[in-house]
Coordinates of C-alpha atoms in Angstrom, one line a residue:
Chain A
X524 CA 103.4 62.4 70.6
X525 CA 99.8 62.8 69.0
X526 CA 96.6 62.7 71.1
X527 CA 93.5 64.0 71.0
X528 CA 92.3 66.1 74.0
X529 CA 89.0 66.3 75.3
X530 CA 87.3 68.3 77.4
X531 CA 88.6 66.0 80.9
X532 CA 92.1 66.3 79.8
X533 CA 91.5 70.4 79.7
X534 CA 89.8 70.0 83.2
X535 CA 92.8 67.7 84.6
X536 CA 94.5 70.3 83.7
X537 CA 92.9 73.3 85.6
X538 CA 92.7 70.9 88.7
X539 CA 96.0 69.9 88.3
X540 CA 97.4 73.4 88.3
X541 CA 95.1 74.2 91.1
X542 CA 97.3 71.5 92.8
X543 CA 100.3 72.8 92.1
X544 CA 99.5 76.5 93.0
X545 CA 98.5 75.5 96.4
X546 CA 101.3 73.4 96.8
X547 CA 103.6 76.2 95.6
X548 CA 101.7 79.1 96.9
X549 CA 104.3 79.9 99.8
X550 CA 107.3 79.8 97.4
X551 CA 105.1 82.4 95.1
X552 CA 104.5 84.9 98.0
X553 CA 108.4 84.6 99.1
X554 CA 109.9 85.3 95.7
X555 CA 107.1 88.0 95.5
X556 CA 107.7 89.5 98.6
X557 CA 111.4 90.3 96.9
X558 CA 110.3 92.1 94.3
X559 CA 106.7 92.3 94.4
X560 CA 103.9 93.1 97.1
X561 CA 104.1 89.3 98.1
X562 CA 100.8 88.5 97.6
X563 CA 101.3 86.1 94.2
X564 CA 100.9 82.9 96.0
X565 CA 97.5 84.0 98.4
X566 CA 96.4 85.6 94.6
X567 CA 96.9 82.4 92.5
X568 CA 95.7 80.0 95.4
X569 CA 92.3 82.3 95.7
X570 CA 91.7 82.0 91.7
X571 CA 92.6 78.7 91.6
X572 CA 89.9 77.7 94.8
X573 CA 87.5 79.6 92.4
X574 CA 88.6 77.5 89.0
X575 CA 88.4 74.2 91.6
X576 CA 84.7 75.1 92.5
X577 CA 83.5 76.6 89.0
X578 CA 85.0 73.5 87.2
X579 CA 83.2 71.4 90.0
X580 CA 79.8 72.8 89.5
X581 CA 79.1 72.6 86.3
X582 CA 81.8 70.9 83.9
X583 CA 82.0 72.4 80.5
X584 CA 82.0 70.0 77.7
X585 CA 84.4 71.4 75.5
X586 CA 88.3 71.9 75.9
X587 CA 87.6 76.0 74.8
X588 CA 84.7 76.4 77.1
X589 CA 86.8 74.7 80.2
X590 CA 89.9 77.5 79.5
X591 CA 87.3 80.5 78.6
X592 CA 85.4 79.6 82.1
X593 CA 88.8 78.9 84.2
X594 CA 90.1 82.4 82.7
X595 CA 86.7 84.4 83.6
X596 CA 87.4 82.9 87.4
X597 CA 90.8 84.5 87.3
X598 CA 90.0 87.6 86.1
X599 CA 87.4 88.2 88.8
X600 CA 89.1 86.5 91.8
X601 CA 92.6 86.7 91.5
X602 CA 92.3 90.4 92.5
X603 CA 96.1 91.7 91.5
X604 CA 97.7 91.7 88.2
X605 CA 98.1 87.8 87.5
X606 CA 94.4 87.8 87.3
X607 CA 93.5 89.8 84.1
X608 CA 97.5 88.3 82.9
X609 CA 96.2 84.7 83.3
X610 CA 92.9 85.2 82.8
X611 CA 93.4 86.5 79.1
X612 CA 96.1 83.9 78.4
X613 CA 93.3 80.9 79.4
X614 CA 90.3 83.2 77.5
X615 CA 92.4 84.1 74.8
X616 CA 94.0 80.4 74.4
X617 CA 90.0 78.6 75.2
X618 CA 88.3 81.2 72.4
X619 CA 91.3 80.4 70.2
X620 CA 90.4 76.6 70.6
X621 CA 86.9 77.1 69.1
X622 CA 84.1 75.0 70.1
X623 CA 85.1 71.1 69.1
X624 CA 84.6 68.7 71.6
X625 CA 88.2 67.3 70.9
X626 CA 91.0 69.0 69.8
X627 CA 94.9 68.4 68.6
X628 CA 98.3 68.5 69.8
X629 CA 99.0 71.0 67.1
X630 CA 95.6 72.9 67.4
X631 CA 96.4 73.6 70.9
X632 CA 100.1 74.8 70.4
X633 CA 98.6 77.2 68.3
X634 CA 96.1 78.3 70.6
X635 CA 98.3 79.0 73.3
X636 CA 100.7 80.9 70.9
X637 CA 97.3 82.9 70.6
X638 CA 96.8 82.9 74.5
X639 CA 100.4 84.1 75.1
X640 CA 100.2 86.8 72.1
X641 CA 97.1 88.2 73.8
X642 CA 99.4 88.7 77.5
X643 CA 102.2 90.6 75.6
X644 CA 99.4 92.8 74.3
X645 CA 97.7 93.6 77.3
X646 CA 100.9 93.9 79.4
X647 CA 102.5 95.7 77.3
X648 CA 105.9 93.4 77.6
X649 CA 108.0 91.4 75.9
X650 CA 110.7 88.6 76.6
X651 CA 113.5 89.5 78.3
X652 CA 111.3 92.0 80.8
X653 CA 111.4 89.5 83.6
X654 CA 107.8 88.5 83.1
X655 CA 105.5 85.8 82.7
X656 CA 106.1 85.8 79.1
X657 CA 110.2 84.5 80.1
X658 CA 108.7 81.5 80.7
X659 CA 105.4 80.9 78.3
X660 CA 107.2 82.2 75.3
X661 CA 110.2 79.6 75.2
X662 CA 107.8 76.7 76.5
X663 CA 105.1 77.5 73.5
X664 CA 108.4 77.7 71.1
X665 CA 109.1 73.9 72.6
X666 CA 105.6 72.4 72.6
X667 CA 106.8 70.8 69.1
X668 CA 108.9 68.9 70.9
X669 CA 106.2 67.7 73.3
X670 CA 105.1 68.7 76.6
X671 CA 107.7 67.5 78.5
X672 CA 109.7 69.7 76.5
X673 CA 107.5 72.6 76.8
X674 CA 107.8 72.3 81.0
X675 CA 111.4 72.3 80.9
X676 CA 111.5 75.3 78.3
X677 CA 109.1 77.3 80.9
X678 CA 111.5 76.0 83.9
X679 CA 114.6 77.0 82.4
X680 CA 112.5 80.2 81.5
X681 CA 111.8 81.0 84.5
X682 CA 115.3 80.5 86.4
X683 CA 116.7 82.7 83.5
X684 CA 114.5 85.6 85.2
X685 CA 117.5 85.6 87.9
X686 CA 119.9 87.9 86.5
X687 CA 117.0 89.9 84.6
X688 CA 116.3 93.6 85.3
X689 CA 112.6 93.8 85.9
X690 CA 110.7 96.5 83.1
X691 CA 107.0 96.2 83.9
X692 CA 105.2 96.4 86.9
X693 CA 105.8 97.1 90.7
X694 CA 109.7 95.5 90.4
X695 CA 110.1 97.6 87.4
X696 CA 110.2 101.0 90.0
X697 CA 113.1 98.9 92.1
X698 CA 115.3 99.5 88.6
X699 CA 118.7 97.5 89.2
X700 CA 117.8 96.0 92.6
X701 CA 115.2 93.8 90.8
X702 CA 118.0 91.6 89.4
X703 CA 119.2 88.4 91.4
X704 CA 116.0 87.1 92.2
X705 CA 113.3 85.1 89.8
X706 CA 110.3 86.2 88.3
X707 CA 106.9 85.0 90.6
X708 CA 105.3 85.5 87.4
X709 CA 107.6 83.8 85.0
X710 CA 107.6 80.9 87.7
X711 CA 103.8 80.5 88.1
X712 CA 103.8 80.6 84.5
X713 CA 106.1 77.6 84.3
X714 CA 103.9 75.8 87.1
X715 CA 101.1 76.1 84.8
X716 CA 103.5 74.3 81.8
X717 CA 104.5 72.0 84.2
X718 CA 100.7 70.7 85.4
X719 CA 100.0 70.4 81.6
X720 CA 102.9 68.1 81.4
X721 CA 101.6 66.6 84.0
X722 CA 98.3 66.0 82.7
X723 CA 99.6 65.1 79.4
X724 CA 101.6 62.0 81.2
X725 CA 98.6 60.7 83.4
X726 CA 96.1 61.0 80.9
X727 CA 98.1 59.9 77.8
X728 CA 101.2 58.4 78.9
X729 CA 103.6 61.8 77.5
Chain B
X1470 CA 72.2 123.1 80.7
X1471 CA 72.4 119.9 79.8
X1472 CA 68.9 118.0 78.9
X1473 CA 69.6 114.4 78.2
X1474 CA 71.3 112.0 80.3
X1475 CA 75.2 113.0 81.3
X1476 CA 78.0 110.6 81.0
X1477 CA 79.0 109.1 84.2
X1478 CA 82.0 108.1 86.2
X1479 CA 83.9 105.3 87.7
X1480 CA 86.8 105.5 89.6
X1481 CA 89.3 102.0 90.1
X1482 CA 91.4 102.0 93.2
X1483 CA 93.6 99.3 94.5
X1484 CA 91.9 100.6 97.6
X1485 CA 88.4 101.5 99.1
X1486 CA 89.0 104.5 100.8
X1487 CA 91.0 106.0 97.6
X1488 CA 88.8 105.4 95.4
X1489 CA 85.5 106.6 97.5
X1490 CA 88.1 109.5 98.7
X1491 CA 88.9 110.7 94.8
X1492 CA 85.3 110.9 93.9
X1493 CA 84.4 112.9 96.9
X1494 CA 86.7 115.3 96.1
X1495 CA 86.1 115.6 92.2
X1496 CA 82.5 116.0 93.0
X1497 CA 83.5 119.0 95.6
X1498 CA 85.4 121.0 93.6
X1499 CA 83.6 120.5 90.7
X1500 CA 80.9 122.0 92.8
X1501 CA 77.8 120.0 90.8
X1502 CA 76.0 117.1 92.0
X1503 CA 74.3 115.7 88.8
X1504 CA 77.1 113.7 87.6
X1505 CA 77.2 110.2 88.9
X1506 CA 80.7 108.7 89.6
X1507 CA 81.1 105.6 91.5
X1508 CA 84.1 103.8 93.8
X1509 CA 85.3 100.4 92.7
X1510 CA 87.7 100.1 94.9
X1511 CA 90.0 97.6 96.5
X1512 CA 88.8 93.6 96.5
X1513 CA 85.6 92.0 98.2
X1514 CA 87.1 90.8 101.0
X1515 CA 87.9 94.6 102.2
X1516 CA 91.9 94.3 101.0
X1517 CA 94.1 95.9 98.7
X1518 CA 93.7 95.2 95.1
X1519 CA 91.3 95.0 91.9
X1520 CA 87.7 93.5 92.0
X1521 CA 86.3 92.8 88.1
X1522 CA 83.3 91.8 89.6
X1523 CA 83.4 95.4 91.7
X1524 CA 83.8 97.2 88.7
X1525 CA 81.5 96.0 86.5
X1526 CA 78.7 96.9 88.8
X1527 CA 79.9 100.1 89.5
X1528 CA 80.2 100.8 85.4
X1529 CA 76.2 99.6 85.7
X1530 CA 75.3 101.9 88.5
X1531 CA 77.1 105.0 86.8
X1532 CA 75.7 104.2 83.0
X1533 CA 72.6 106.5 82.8
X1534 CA 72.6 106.0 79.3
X1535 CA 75.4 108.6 77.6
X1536 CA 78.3 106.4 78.3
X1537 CA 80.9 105.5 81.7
X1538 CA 84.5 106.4 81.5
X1539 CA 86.8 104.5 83.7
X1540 CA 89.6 106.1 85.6
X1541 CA 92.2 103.3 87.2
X1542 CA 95.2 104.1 89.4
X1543 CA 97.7 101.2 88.3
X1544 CA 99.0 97.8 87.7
X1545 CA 96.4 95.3 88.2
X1546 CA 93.6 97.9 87.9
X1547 CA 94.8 99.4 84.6
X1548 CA 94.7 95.4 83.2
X1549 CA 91.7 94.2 85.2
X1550 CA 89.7 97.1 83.3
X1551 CA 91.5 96.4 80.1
X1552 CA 90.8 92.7 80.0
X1553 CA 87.0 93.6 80.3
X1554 CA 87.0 95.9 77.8
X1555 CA 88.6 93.6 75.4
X1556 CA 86.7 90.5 76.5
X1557 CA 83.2 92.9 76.2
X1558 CA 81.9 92.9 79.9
X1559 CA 81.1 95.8 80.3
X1560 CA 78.6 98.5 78.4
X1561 CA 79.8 99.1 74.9
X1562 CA 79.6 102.7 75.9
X1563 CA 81.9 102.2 78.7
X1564 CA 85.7 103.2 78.1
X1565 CA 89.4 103.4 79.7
X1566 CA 90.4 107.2 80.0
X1567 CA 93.9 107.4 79.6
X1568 CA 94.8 109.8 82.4
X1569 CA 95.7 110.7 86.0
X1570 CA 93.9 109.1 88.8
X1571 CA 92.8 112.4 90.5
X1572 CA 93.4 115.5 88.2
X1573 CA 91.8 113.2 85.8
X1574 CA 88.6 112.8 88.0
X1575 CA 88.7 116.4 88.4
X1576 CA 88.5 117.5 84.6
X1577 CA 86.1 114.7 84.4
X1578 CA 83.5 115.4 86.6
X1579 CA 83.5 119.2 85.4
X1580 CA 83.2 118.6 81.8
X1581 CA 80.5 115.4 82.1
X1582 CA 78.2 118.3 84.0
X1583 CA 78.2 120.4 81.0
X1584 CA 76.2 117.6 79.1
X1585 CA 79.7 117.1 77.2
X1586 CA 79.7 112.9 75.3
X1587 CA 81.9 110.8 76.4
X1588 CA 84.6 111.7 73.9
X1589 CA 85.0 115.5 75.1
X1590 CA 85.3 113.9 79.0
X1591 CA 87.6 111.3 77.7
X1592 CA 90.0 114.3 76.1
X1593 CA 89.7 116.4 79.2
X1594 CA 90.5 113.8 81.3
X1595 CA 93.4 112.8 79.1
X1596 CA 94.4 116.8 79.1
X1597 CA 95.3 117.3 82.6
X1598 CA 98.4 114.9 81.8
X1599 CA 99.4 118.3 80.3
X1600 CA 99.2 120.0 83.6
X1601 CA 103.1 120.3 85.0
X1602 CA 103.7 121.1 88.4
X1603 CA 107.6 122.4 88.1

């Protein structure tokens, strides 16, 4: 596997995610309602409307610029806790990604290990506190391996949240009755792996 | 006392009322009018939650000049102001006071009407974490 991604492939990706948020968004809100406030679908589907129209109006032309403007719609429409979460990872990963109008397998890997550093730091948490990171950690660990690889990393990441005891946010106060269900986070987190998977196989064939 | 421009205020609710409610009340018993503090609270649409958008107007319409601390209640609110901190949104004289949402607002409000910078509000602010109530 070795492509070169341009700024389309970075928007396929947003769009494709969009996709899969609003085709997801019901299965978000129930797992959230178990241990969150179960508004993580309606959240994700609002900032992902907001991505759909920014990217719309006025394409950015380089892959850094497409994350940095998909992370700023986050951040101010999400409007819970995924929004500033995601937001930072797409910022922190776009900024990371510098301003070339194509960039590499490789340079994106480590752009997202920025992206996904930059979450733990402003959550505060680390694997294994039923998060997002369950799932984005292993898959960014994988994405040697390819992106197919790197989706079923976040997948298995995010099932693995199951038996996990929840130690940041809301489901951190529910203590031991957090564990035996997954992770909204951890498996929107693995939605997003999965439409960059996606992307990867329509655009470049894997 | 004070002559130049005082520090102002903004208070982050996941809700409207809250947030309009705590900075009623700071400004009432800290008996002084002169400080500004403004509500962001809750999202546009009237709901519960965290507006960025919200909140950096509000950081605007309390900077008079000597600085804007932020007081947040929780979750999304404490990240939402974080992540536009770190990502330079807002004021470079605007800051995150580590402390409780309404004693917080109180010690707050009283010391920013003495003509106090920002980092004597910021420690008063961050004192009344200090304040047991057993």
């Amino acid at each position: 596997m070795r492509h070169v991604l341009d700024a389309e492939f970075f928007r396929r990706w947003m769009l494709t995610a969009a996709a899969a948020v609003d085709r997801e968004a019901d299965r978000l809100t129930e797992l959230d309602s178990a241990i969150g406030d179960a508004d993580h679908g309606a959240n994700l589907k609002r900032g992902f409307t907001a991505v759909r129209a920014a990217l719309e109006d006025a394409p950015p032309e380089t892959p850094g610029a497409v994350l940095v403007l998909a992370g700023r719609q986050l951040i101010s429409k999400v409007g819970g806790a995924s929004g500033p979460l995601y937001g930072t990872l797409l910022r922190g990963t776009g900024k990371a990604l510098g301003d070339g109008a194509e960039v590499t397998d490789a340079a994106l890997g480590a752009a997202l290990e920025e992206g996904v550093g930059a979450v733990a730091k402003l959550g505060g948490a680390a694997p294994g506190d039923k998060t997002m990171l369950d799932a984005l950690v292993p898959a960014v660990a994988a994405l040697g391996d390819g992106y197919a690889a790197a989706r079923g990393a976040a997948e298995k990441g995010a099932e693995d949240t199951i038996p996990l005891r929840a130690r940041k946010g809301r489901a951190s106060y529910l203590g031991e009755r957090s564990i035996g269900h997954q992770d909204p986070g951890a498996t929107s987190s693995a939605l997003l792996v999965g439409a960059l998977a996606e992307t990867a196989e329509a655009v470049t064939g894997g | 006392m004070a002559e130049g421009p005082l520090v102002g205020l903004v208070l982050v609710s996941h809700s409207s009322p809250v947030a309009e409610s705590v900075a009623g009340l700071a400004v009432a018993l800290a008996g002084v009018d002169t400080v500004t503090v403004e509500p962001a609270g809750g999202t546009a649409d009237g709901g519960y939650g965290t507006d960025a958008d919200r909140i950096v107007a509000a950081v605007r319409a309390a900077d008079r000049g000597a600085g804007v601390g932020l007081l947040v209640d929780l979750g999304s609110a404490v990240l939402t102001v974080k992540s536009l901190v770190e990502d330079e949104e807002l004021p470079a004289n605007a800051r995150l006071l580590d402390a409780p949402f309404v004693e917080g607002a109180v010690a707050a409000v009283v010391t920013a009407s003495t003509g106090a910078d920002l980092d004597a509000v910021e420690a008063a602010a961050q004192e009344a974490y200090g304040y047991r109530k057993v």
